[in-house]
PDB file of C-alpha atoms in Angstrom:
ATOM      1  CA  MET M   1       0.000   0.000   0.000  1.00  0.00           C
ATOM      2  CA  LYS M   2       1.163   3.537  -0.735  1.00  0.00           C
ATOM      3  CA  THR M   3       2.151   5.749   2.177  1.00  0.00           C
ATOM      4  CA  GLU M   4      -0.751   6.677   4.405  1.00  0.00           C
ATOM      5  CA  SER M   5      -0.257  10.418   3.885  1.00  0.00           C
ATOM      6  CA  SER M   6      -0.422  10.184   0.080  1.00  0.00           C
ATOM      7  CA  LEU M   7      -3.485   7.938   0.200  1.00  0.00           C
ATOM      8  CA  ASN M   8      -5.207  10.279   2.636  1.00  0.00           C
ATOM      9  CA  GLN M   9      -5.327  12.966  -0.069  1.00  0.00           C
ATOM     10  CA  LYS M  10      -7.358  10.761  -2.406  1.00  0.00           C
ATOM     11  CA  GLN M  11     -11.106  10.766  -2.942  1.00  0.00           C
ATOM     12  CA  GLY M  12     -13.117   8.733  -0.458  1.00  0.00           C
ATOM     13  CA  HIS M  13     -13.995   5.843  -2.765  1.00  0.00           C
ATOM     14  CA  TRP M  14     -10.316   5.230  -3.569  1.00  0.00           C
ATOM     15  CA  ILE M  15      -9.440   5.147   0.128  1.00  0.00           C
ATOM     16  CA  LEU M  16     -12.159   2.540   0.706  1.00  0.00           C
ATOM     17  CA  ALA M  17     -10.878   0.507  -2.233  1.00  0.00           C
ATOM     18  CA  LYS M  18      -7.297   0.611  -0.953  1.00  0.00           C
ATOM     19  CA  LEU M  19      -8.516  -0.548   2.445  1.00  0.00           C
ATOM     20  CA  GLY M  20     -10.021  -3.603   0.767  1.00  0.00           C
ATOM     21  CA  LYS M  21     -13.639  -2.616   0.172  1.00  0.00           C
ATOM     22  CA  LYS M  22     -14.860  -4.114  -3.083  1.00  0.00           C
ATOM     23  CA  VAL M  23     -18.456  -2.862  -3.247  1.00  0.00           C
ATOM     24  CA  LEU M  24     -18.431   0.937  -3.492  1.00  0.00           C
ATOM     25  CA  ARG M  25     -21.926   1.685  -4.803  1.00  0.00           C
ATOM     26  CA  PRO M  26     -24.349   3.656  -2.599  1.00  0.00           C
ATOM     27  CA  GLY M  27     -27.083   1.011  -2.656  1.00  0.00           C
ATOM     28  CA  GLY M  28     -24.705  -1.885  -2.110  1.00  0.00           C
ATOM     29  CA  ARG M  29     -24.476  -5.273  -3.783  1.00  0.00           C
ATOM     30  CA  LEU M  30     -28.236  -5.919  -3.801  1.00  0.00           C
ATOM     31  CA  LEU M  31     -29.127  -2.728  -5.700  1.00  0.00           C
ATOM     32  CA  THR M  32     -26.321  -3.387  -8.186  1.00  0.00           C
ATOM     33  CA  GLU M  33     -27.619  -6.912  -8.750  1.00  0.00           C
ATOM     34  CA  TRP M  34     -31.152  -5.520  -9.221  1.00  0.00           C
ATOM     35  CA  LEU M  35     -29.830  -3.065 -11.817  1.00  0.00           C
ATOM     36  CA  VAL M  36     -27.958  -5.694 -13.860  1.00  0.00           C
ATOM     37  CA  ARG M  37     -30.828  -8.188 -13.642  1.00  0.00           C
ATOM     38  CA  ASN M  38     -33.295  -5.588 -14.931  1.00  0.00           C
ATOM     39  CA  LEU M  39     -31.061  -4.670 -17.848  1.00  0.00           C
ATOM     40  CA  GLU M  40     -32.009  -8.131 -19.164  1.00  0.00           C
ATOM     41  CA  ILE M  41     -28.605  -8.740 -20.760  1.00  0.00           C
ATOM     42  CA  THR M  42     -28.533 -11.504 -23.371  1.00  0.00           C
ATOM     43  CA  SER M  43     -25.839 -13.182 -25.478  1.00  0.00           C
ATOM     44  CA  LYS M  44     -26.789 -10.881 -28.382  1.00  0.00           C
ATOM     45  CA  ASP M  45     -26.157  -7.640 -26.485  1.00  0.00           C
ATOM     46  CA  ASP M  46     -23.314  -5.173 -26.812  1.00  0.00           C
ATOM     47  CA  VAL M  47     -22.943  -3.723 -23.313  1.00  0.00           C
ATOM     48  CA  VAL M  48     -21.211  -0.462 -22.342  1.00  0.00           C
ATOM     49  CA  GLU M  49     -20.382   0.520 -18.755  1.00  0.00           C
ATOM     50  CA  PHE M  50     -19.392   4.058 -17.837  1.00  0.00           C
ATOM     51  CA  ALA M  51     -16.693   4.254 -15.113  1.00  0.00           C
ATOM     52  CA  PRO M  52     -16.359   0.537 -14.257  1.00  0.00           C
ATOM     53  CA  GLY M  53     -14.095   1.266 -11.274  1.00  0.00           C
ATOM     54  CA  LEU M  54     -12.784  -1.989  -9.817  1.00  0.00           C
ATOM     55  CA  GLY M  55     -14.807  -4.073 -12.278  1.00  0.00           C
ATOM     56  CA  PHE M  56     -17.233  -5.439  -9.689  1.00  0.00           C
ATOM     57  CA  THR M  57     -20.399  -4.735 -11.680  1.00  0.00           C
ATOM     58  CA  GLY M  58     -18.664  -5.486 -14.978  1.00  0.00           C
ATOM     59  CA  SER M  59     -17.989  -9.004 -13.723  1.00  0.00           C
ATOM     60  CA  ILE M  60     -21.677  -9.438 -12.880  1.00  0.00           C
ATOM     61  CA  ALA M  61     -22.734  -8.097 -16.297  1.00  0.00           C
ATOM     62  CA  CYS M  62     -20.276 -10.397 -18.067  1.00  0.00           C
ATOM     63  CA  SER M  63     -21.644 -13.414 -16.193  1.00  0.00           C
ATOM     64  CA  TYR M  64     -24.654 -13.047 -18.521  1.00  0.00           C
ATOM     65  CA  LYS M  65     -22.271 -13.697 -21.467  1.00  0.00           C
ATOM     66  CA  PRO M  66     -23.046 -10.618 -23.612  1.00  0.00           C
ATOM     67  CA  PHE M  67     -21.853 -10.444 -27.211  1.00  0.00           C
ATOM     68  CA  SER M  68     -19.400  -7.757 -26.057  1.00  0.00           C
ATOM     69  CA  TYR M  69     -18.600  -5.638 -23.011  1.00  0.00           C
ATOM     70  CA  THR M  70     -16.874  -2.244 -23.201  1.00  0.00           C
ATOM     71  CA  GLY M  71     -15.877  -0.347 -20.088  1.00  0.00           C
ATOM     72  CA  VAL M  72     -15.232   3.395 -20.492  1.00  0.00           C
ATOM     73  CA  ASP M  73     -13.057   5.136 -17.904  1.00  0.00           C
ATOM     74  CA  MET M  74     -10.946   8.297 -17.931  1.00  0.00           C
ATOM     75  CA  ASN M  75      -8.852   7.074 -14.993  1.00  0.00           C
ATOM     76  CA  LYS M  76      -5.995   4.892 -16.257  1.00  0.00           C
ATOM     77  CA  GLU M  77      -5.427   3.322 -12.829  1.00  0.00           C
ATOM     78  CA  ALA M  78      -9.102   2.328 -12.631  1.00  0.00           C
ATOM     79  CA  ALA M  79      -9.032   0.983 -16.197  1.00  0.00           C
ATOM     80  CA  VAL M  80      -6.092  -1.282 -15.364  1.00  0.00           C
ATOM     81  CA  LEU M  81      -7.918  -2.636 -12.297  1.00  0.00           C
ATOM     82  CA  ALA M  82     -11.124  -3.191 -14.249  1.00  0.00           C
ATOM     83  CA  LYS M  83      -9.276  -5.071 -17.011  1.00  0.00           C
ATOM     84  CA  LYS M  84      -7.622  -7.261 -14.396  1.00  0.00           C
ATOM     85  CA  ASN M  85     -10.831  -8.038 -12.503  1.00  0.00           C
ATOM     86  CA  ILE M  86     -13.271  -8.589 -15.384  1.00  0.00           C
ATOM     87  CA  ARG M  87     -12.365 -12.057 -16.600  1.00  0.00           C
ATOM     88  CA  TYR M  88     -14.300 -12.360 -19.842  1.00  0.00           C
ATOM     89  CA  ASP M  89     -12.824 -12.914 -23.281  1.00  0.00           C
ATOM     90  CA  LYS M  90     -15.248 -10.480 -24.944  1.00  0.00           C
ATOM     91  CA  ALA M  91     -14.522  -7.627 -22.519  1.00  0.00           C
ATOM     92  CA  ARG M  92     -12.368  -4.546 -23.060  1.00  0.00           C
ATOM     93  CA  VAL M  93     -11.816  -1.267 -21.221  1.00  0.00           C
ATOM     94  CA  ILE M  94     -11.054   1.944 -23.124  1.00  0.00           C
ATOM     95  CA  ILE M  95      -9.695   5.264 -21.850  1.00  0.00           C
ATOM     96  CA  ALA M  96     -12.259   7.941 -22.685  1.00  0.00           C
ATOM     97  CA  ASP M  97     -14.679  10.474 -21.228  1.00  0.00           C
ATOM     98  CA  ALA M  98     -18.163   9.029 -20.692  1.00  0.00           C
ATOM     99  CA  ALA M  99     -19.498  12.211 -22.305  1.00  0.00           C
ATOM    100  CA  ASP M 100     -17.448  11.574 -25.462  1.00  0.00           C
ATOM    101  CA  THR M 101     -16.627   7.878 -25.813  1.00  0.00           C
ATOM    102  CA  GLN M 102     -15.732   7.974 -29.532  1.00  0.00           C
ATOM    103  CA  LEU M 103     -17.790   4.800 -29.953  1.00  0.00           C
ATOM    104  CA  PRO M 104     -20.155   4.689 -32.983  1.00  0.00           C
ATOM    105  CA  ASP M 105     -23.793   5.793 -32.964  1.00  0.00           C
ATOM    106  CA  GLY M 106     -26.128   2.939 -32.067  1.00  0.00           C
ATOM    107  CA  PHE M 107     -23.231   0.789 -30.879  1.00  0.00           C
ATOM    108  CA  ALA M 108     -24.881  -0.635 -27.751  1.00  0.00           C
ATOM    109  CA  ASP M 109     -27.986  -2.508 -26.655  1.00  0.00           C
ATOM    110  CA  LYS M 110     -27.411  -1.804 -22.962  1.00  0.00           C
ATOM    111  CA  VAL M 111     -25.526   1.074 -21.282  1.00  0.00           C
ATOM    112  CA  TYR M 112     -25.166   1.638 -17.552  1.00  0.00           C
ATOM    113  CA  GLY M 113     -23.154   3.561 -14.989  1.00  0.00           C
ATOM    114  CA  GLU M 114     -23.044   3.606 -11.203  1.00  0.00           C
ATOM    115  CA  ALA M 115     -22.044   6.258  -8.672  1.00  0.00           C
ATOM    116  CA  MET M 116     -20.534   8.478 -11.355  1.00  0.00           C
ATOM    117  CA  LEU M 117     -23.241  10.954 -12.412  1.00  0.00           C
ATOM    118  CA  THR M 118     -23.570  12.054  -8.782  1.00  0.00           C
ATOM    119  CA  MET M 119     -20.040  13.453  -8.877  1.00  0.00           C
ATOM    120  CA  GLN M 120     -20.606  15.550 -12.020  1.00  0.00           C
ATOM    121  CA  PRO M 121     -21.924  19.114 -12.379  1.00  0.00           C
ATOM    122  CA  ILE M 122     -25.345  19.316 -13.994  1.00  0.00           C
ATOM    123  CA  GLU M 123     -24.093  20.085 -17.517  1.00  0.00           C
ATOM    124  CA  HIS M 124     -21.733  17.117 -17.493  1.00  0.00           C
ATOM    125  CA  LYS M 125     -24.543  14.921 -16.149  1.00  0.00           C
ATOM    126  CA  ARG M 126     -26.595  15.954 -19.178  1.00  0.00           C
ATOM    127  CA  ALA M 127     -23.684  15.336 -21.549  1.00  0.00           C
ATOM    128  CA  ILE M 128     -23.106  11.810 -20.211  1.00  0.00           C
ATOM    129  CA  ILE M 129     -26.801  10.904 -20.433  1.00  0.00           C
ATOM    130  CA  SER M 130     -26.914  12.340 -23.953  1.00  0.00           C
ATOM    131  CA  GLU M 131     -23.915  10.181 -24.888  1.00  0.00           C
ATOM    132  CA  ALA M 132     -25.704   7.097 -23.538  1.00  0.00           C
ATOM    133  CA  TYR M 133     -28.696   7.991 -25.703  1.00  0.00           C
ATOM    134  CA  ARG M 134     -26.485   8.368 -28.785  1.00  0.00           C
ATOM    135  CA  LEU M 135     -24.734   5.045 -28.142  1.00  0.00           C
ATOM    136  CA  LEU M 136     -27.943   3.046 -27.744  1.00  0.00           C
ATOM    137  CA  LYS M 137     -29.889   1.342 -30.480  1.00  0.00           C
ATOM    138  CA  PRO M 138     -33.619   2.192 -30.521  1.00  0.00           C
ATOM    139  CA  GLY M 139     -35.301   0.247 -27.719  1.00  0.00           C
ATOM    140  CA  GLY M 140     -32.032  -0.087 -25.800  1.00  0.00           C
ATOM    141  CA  TYR M 141     -31.763   0.297 -22.029  1.00  0.00           C
ATOM    142  CA  TYR M 142     -29.768   2.796 -19.980  1.00  0.00           C
ATOM    143  CA  ALA M 143     -29.444   2.130 -16.246  1.00  0.00           C
ATOM    144  CA  ILE M 144     -28.063   4.288 -13.443  1.00  0.00           C
ATOM    145  CA  HIS M 145     -27.362   3.637  -9.746  1.00  0.00           C
ATOM    146  CA  GLU M 146     -26.695   6.885  -7.942  1.00  0.00           C
ATOM    147  CA  LEU M 147     -26.895   8.752  -4.670  1.00  0.00           C
ATOM    148  CA  GLY M 148     -30.381  10.130  -4.128  1.00  0.00           C
ATOM    149  CA  LEU M 149     -32.004  12.865  -2.059  1.00  0.00           C
ATOM    150  CA  GLN M 150     -35.323  12.577  -0.305  1.00  0.00           C
ATOM    151  CA  PRO M 151     -38.012  13.728  -0.160  1.00  0.00           C
ATOM    152  CA  ASP M 152     -38.605  15.313  -3.576  1.00  0.00           C
ATOM    153  CA  GLU M 153     -39.463  18.575  -1.769  1.00  0.00           C
ATOM    154  CA  VAL M 154     -36.178  18.749   0.189  1.00  0.00           C
ATOM    155  CA  SER M 155     -35.154  22.369   0.782  1.00  0.00           C
ATOM    156  CA  GLU M 156     -32.220  24.109  -0.886  1.00  0.00           C
ATOM    157  CA  GLU M 157     -30.773  24.791   2.568  1.00  0.00           C
ATOM    158  CA  VAL M 158     -30.660  21.068   3.381  1.00  0.00           C
ATOM    159  CA  LYS M 159     -29.219  20.302  -0.069  1.00  0.00           C
ATOM    160  CA  ASN M 160     -26.438  22.866   0.259  1.00  0.00           C
ATOM    161  CA  GLY M 161     -25.461  21.678   3.732  1.00  0.00           C
ATOM    162  CA  LEU M 162     -25.312  18.099   2.502  1.00  0.00           C
ATOM    163  CA  PHE M 163     -23.276  19.051  -0.588  1.00  0.00           C
ATOM    164  CA  LYS M 164     -20.788  20.957   1.592  1.00  0.00           C
ATOM    165  CA  ASP M 165     -20.297  18.046   4.015  1.00  0.00           C
ATOM    166  CA  LEU M 166     -19.865  15.465   1.246  1.00  0.00           C
ATOM    167  CA  SER M 167     -17.371  17.630  -0.633  1.00  0.00           C
ATOM    168  CA  SER M 168     -15.355  18.261   2.527  1.00  0.00           C
ATOM    169  CA  ASN M 169     -15.219  14.707   3.844  1.00  0.00           C
ATOM    170  CA  ILE M 170     -15.313  12.565   0.693  1.00  0.00           C
ATOM    171  CA  ARG M 171     -13.330  15.072  -1.394  1.00  0.00           C
ATOM    172  CA  VAL M 172     -15.576  14.841  -4.405  1.00  0.00           C
ATOM    173  CA  HIS M 173     -18.048  17.478  -5.537  1.00  0.00           C
ATOM    174  CA  ALA M 174     -20.992  15.149  -4.976  1.00  0.00           C
ATOM    175  CA  ARG M 175     -24.321  16.460  -6.212  1.00  0.00           C
ATOM    176  CA  PRO M 176     -26.996  13.843  -5.483  1.00  0.00           C
ATOM    177  CA  MET M 177     -30.513  14.544  -6.742  1.00  0.00           C
ATOM    178  CA  THR M 178     -34.075  13.658  -5.776  1.00  0.00           C
ATOM    179  CA  ALA M 179     -35.859  10.819  -7.580  1.00  0.00           C
ATOM    180  CA  LYS M 180     -37.972  13.390  -9.420  1.00  0.00           C
ATOM    181  CA  GLU M 181     -34.850  15.308 -10.518  1.00  0.00           C
ATOM    182  CA  TRP M 182     -33.038  12.150 -11.711  1.00  0.00           C
ATOM    183  CA  LYS M 183     -36.062  11.039 -13.726  1.00  0.00           C
ATOM    184  CA  THR M 184     -36.561  14.499 -15.226  1.00  0.00           C
ATOM    185  CA  LEU M 185     -32.891  14.580 -16.242  1.00  0.00           C
ATOM    186  CA  LEU M 186     -33.246  11.276 -18.097  1.00  0.00           C
ATOM    187  CA  GLU M 187     -36.512  12.311 -19.725  1.00  0.00           C
ATOM    188  CA  GLU M 188     -35.026  15.617 -20.919  1.00  0.00           C
ATOM    189  CA  GLN M 189     -32.486  13.642 -22.953  1.00  0.00           C
ATOM    190  CA  GLY M 190     -35.210  11.553 -24.589  1.00  0.00           C
ATOM    191  CA  PHE M 191     -35.402   8.503 -22.314  1.00  0.00           C
ATOM    192  CA  LYS M 192     -38.499   6.919 -20.802  1.00  0.00           C
ATOM    193  CA  VAL M 193     -37.999   5.680 -17.225  1.00  0.00           C
ATOM    194  CA  ILE M 194     -39.526   2.200 -16.953  1.00  0.00           C
ATOM    195  CA  LYS M 195     -38.282   0.883 -13.583  1.00  0.00           C
ATOM    196  CA  GLU M 196     -37.224   2.424 -10.276  1.00  0.00           C
ATOM    197  CA  GLN M 197     -35.725   0.957  -7.115  1.00  0.00           C
ATOM    198  CA  HIS M 198     -34.413   2.490  -3.879  1.00  0.00           C
ATOM    199  CA  SER M 199     -32.149   1.341  -1.063  1.00  0.00           C
ATOM    200  CA  PRO M 200     -31.026   3.008   2.183  1.00  0.00           C
ATOM    201  CA  MET M 201     -27.643   4.721   1.976  1.00  0.00           C
ATOM    202  CA  LEU M 202     -25.741   2.511   4.455  1.00  0.00           C
ATOM    203  CA  LEU M 203     -22.400   2.162   2.670  1.00  0.00           C
ATOM    204  CA  LEU M 204     -20.253   2.277   5.836  1.00  0.00           C
ATOM    205  CA  GLU M 205     -22.619   0.650   8.327  1.00  0.00           C
ATOM    206  CA  GLY M 206     -21.467  -2.711   9.677  1.00  0.00           C
ATOM    207  CA  SER M 207     -24.507  -4.670   8.516  1.00  0.00           C
ATOM    208  CA  ARG M 208     -24.183  -3.368   4.935  1.00  0.00           C
ATOM    209  CA  ILE M 209     -20.417  -3.975   4.814  1.00  0.00           C
ATOM    210  CA  LEU M 210     -20.958  -7.586   5.898  1.00  0.00           C
ATOM    211  CA  GLU M 211     -23.791  -8.015   3.395  1.00  0.00           C
ATOM    212  CA  ASP M 212     -21.707  -6.546   0.555  1.00  0.00           C
ATOM    213  CA  GLU M 213     -18.284  -7.958   1.313  1.00  0.00           C
ATOM    214  CA  GLY M 214     -18.864 -11.225   3.138  1.00  0.00           C
ATOM    215  CA  PHE M 215     -17.229 -12.289   6.402  1.00  0.00           C
ATOM    216  CA  PHE M 216     -13.559 -12.593   5.386  1.00  0.00           C
ATOM    217  CA  ARG M 217     -13.351  -9.441   3.268  1.00  0.00           C
ATOM    218  CA  THR M 218     -15.063  -7.530   6.067  1.00  0.00           C
ATOM    219  CA  LEU M 219     -12.381  -8.775   8.457  1.00  0.00           C
ATOM    220  CA  LYS M 220      -9.696  -7.623   6.014  1.00  0.00           C
ATOM    221  CA  PHE M 221     -11.298  -4.178   5.755  1.00  0.00           C
ATOM    222  CA  LEU M 222     -11.531  -3.828   9.551  1.00  0.00           C
ATOM    223  CA  PHE M 223      -7.944  -5.023   9.972  1.00  0.00           C
ATOM    224  CA  ASN M 224      -6.712  -2.401   7.498  1.00  0.00           C
ATOM    225  CA  LEU M 225      -8.676   0.290   9.336  1.00  0.00           C
ATOM    226  CA  LEU M 226      -6.778  -0.646  12.493  1.00  0.00           C
ATOM    227  CA  ARG M 227      -3.432  -0.608  10.651  1.00  0.00           C
ATOM    228  CA  TYR M 228      -3.849   2.873   9.153  1.00  0.00           C
ATOM    229  CA  PRO M 229      -5.136   5.380  11.757  1.00  0.00           C
ATOM    230  CA  ASP M 230      -5.102   8.410   9.408  1.00  0.00           C
ATOM    231  CA  LEU M 231      -7.233   6.571   6.871  1.00  0.00           C
ATOM    232  CA  ARG M 232      -9.485   5.337   9.676  1.00  0.00           C
ATOM    233  CA  LYS M 233     -10.129   8.969  10.632  1.00  0.00           C
ATOM    234  CA  ARG M 234     -11.129   9.762   7.033  1.00  0.00           C
ATOM    235  CA  VAL M 235     -13.500   6.810   6.939  1.00  0.00           C
ATOM    236  CA  GLN M 236     -14.998   7.846  10.280  1.00  0.00           C
ATOM    237  CA  LYS M 237     -15.614  11.365   8.941  1.00  0.00           C
ATOM    238  CA  MET M 238     -17.304   9.942   5.851  1.00  0.00           C
ATOM    239  CA  LYS M 239     -19.478   7.735   8.027  1.00  0.00           C
ATOM    240  CA  GLN M 240     -20.390  10.688  10.243  1.00  0.00           C
ATOM    241  CA  SER M 241     -21.437  12.705   7.169  1.00  0.00           C
ATOM    242  CA  PHE M 242     -23.630   9.883   5.903  1.00  0.00           C
ATOM    243  CA  ARG M 243     -25.239   9.450   9.345  1.00  0.00           C
ATOM    244  CA  LYS M 244     -25.769  13.191   9.782  1.00  0.00           C
ATOM    245  CA  HIS M 245     -27.758  13.349   6.542  1.00  0.00           C
ATOM    246  CA  GLN M 246     -29.257   9.855   6.690  1.00  0.00           C
ATOM    247  CA  GLN M 247     -32.860  11.026   6.616  1.00  0.00           C
ATOM    248  CA  ASN M 248     -32.211  12.902   3.349  1.00  0.00           C
ATOM    249  CA  LEU M 249     -29.898  10.398   1.609  1.00  0.00           C
ATOM    250  CA  ASP M 250     -30.755   7.212  -0.205  1.00  0.00           C
ATOM    251  CA  ALA M 251     -29.584   5.190  -3.188  1.00  0.00           C
ATOM    252  CA  ILE M 252     -31.618   5.092  -6.376  1.00  0.00           C
ATOM    253  CA  ALA M 253     -31.485   2.846  -9.424  1.00  0.00           C
ATOM    254  CA  LEU M 254     -33.413   3.631 -12.611  1.00  0.00           C
ATOM    255  CA  ILE M 255     -33.876   1.687 -15.836  1.00  0.00           C
ATOM    256  CA  ALA M 256     -34.650   3.921 -18.811  1.00  0.00           C
ATOM    257  CA  GLN M 257     -35.393   3.020 -22.408  1.00  0.00           C
ATOM    258  CA  LYS M 258     -34.594   4.762 -25.684  1.00  0.00           C
ATOM    259  CA  PRO M 259     -37.803   4.879 -27.731  1.00  0.00           C
ATOM    260  CA  LEU M 260     -38.141   2.539 -30.708  1.00  0.00           C
TER     261      LEU M 260
END
């Protein structure tokens, strides 16, 4: 592992990954599995994933044996990890911006991304969703799994306080949205939302970690927290932020379709 001080400057999700956490999505393993299952991937599908990260979801998607899988990531370190972890002979990972993949029009039957739109400003959110629309064949599915806000009528004051805490403690400019706002964003780019699922935002709670990681990986994660006190403090601050805003945070997954 790199020196603790250099790691401590990284974004929160990379710290968790370095400490041994494999599942980094806000709704956990179960919401990810719901998302992939409802994409209805078949052996005829060309699948594109935006920001595959460690390749956890890519491995699940490839277990359905699609015709092809293409991961798109701007981060070279993440791309290397994804390539290593997705063991499928029809899988590749390219270095590109999800808003400008350079892939052909109508290339994909299924496109999805998790925990990546949340971290983008609104215009880049729109650009990424628009790129998913361009990539999909008519009738194709686009799925997202993101950090949500609740209720739909949450005040701007609550939103701004939450944004400030997440940016300070996770070191990403996280901008979660309400279910209504996420669906409107997809619909503005031409999609029709056909399925919706929610999960509590419990990423760093013991029960969720055990559910996501299993017994032995949870032990490894806890052991690494004990070994690296500076990183443990960062994780504790992240957990405190999530708990502070628990009543207004959730995880949302949406399946949207490009019209025929």
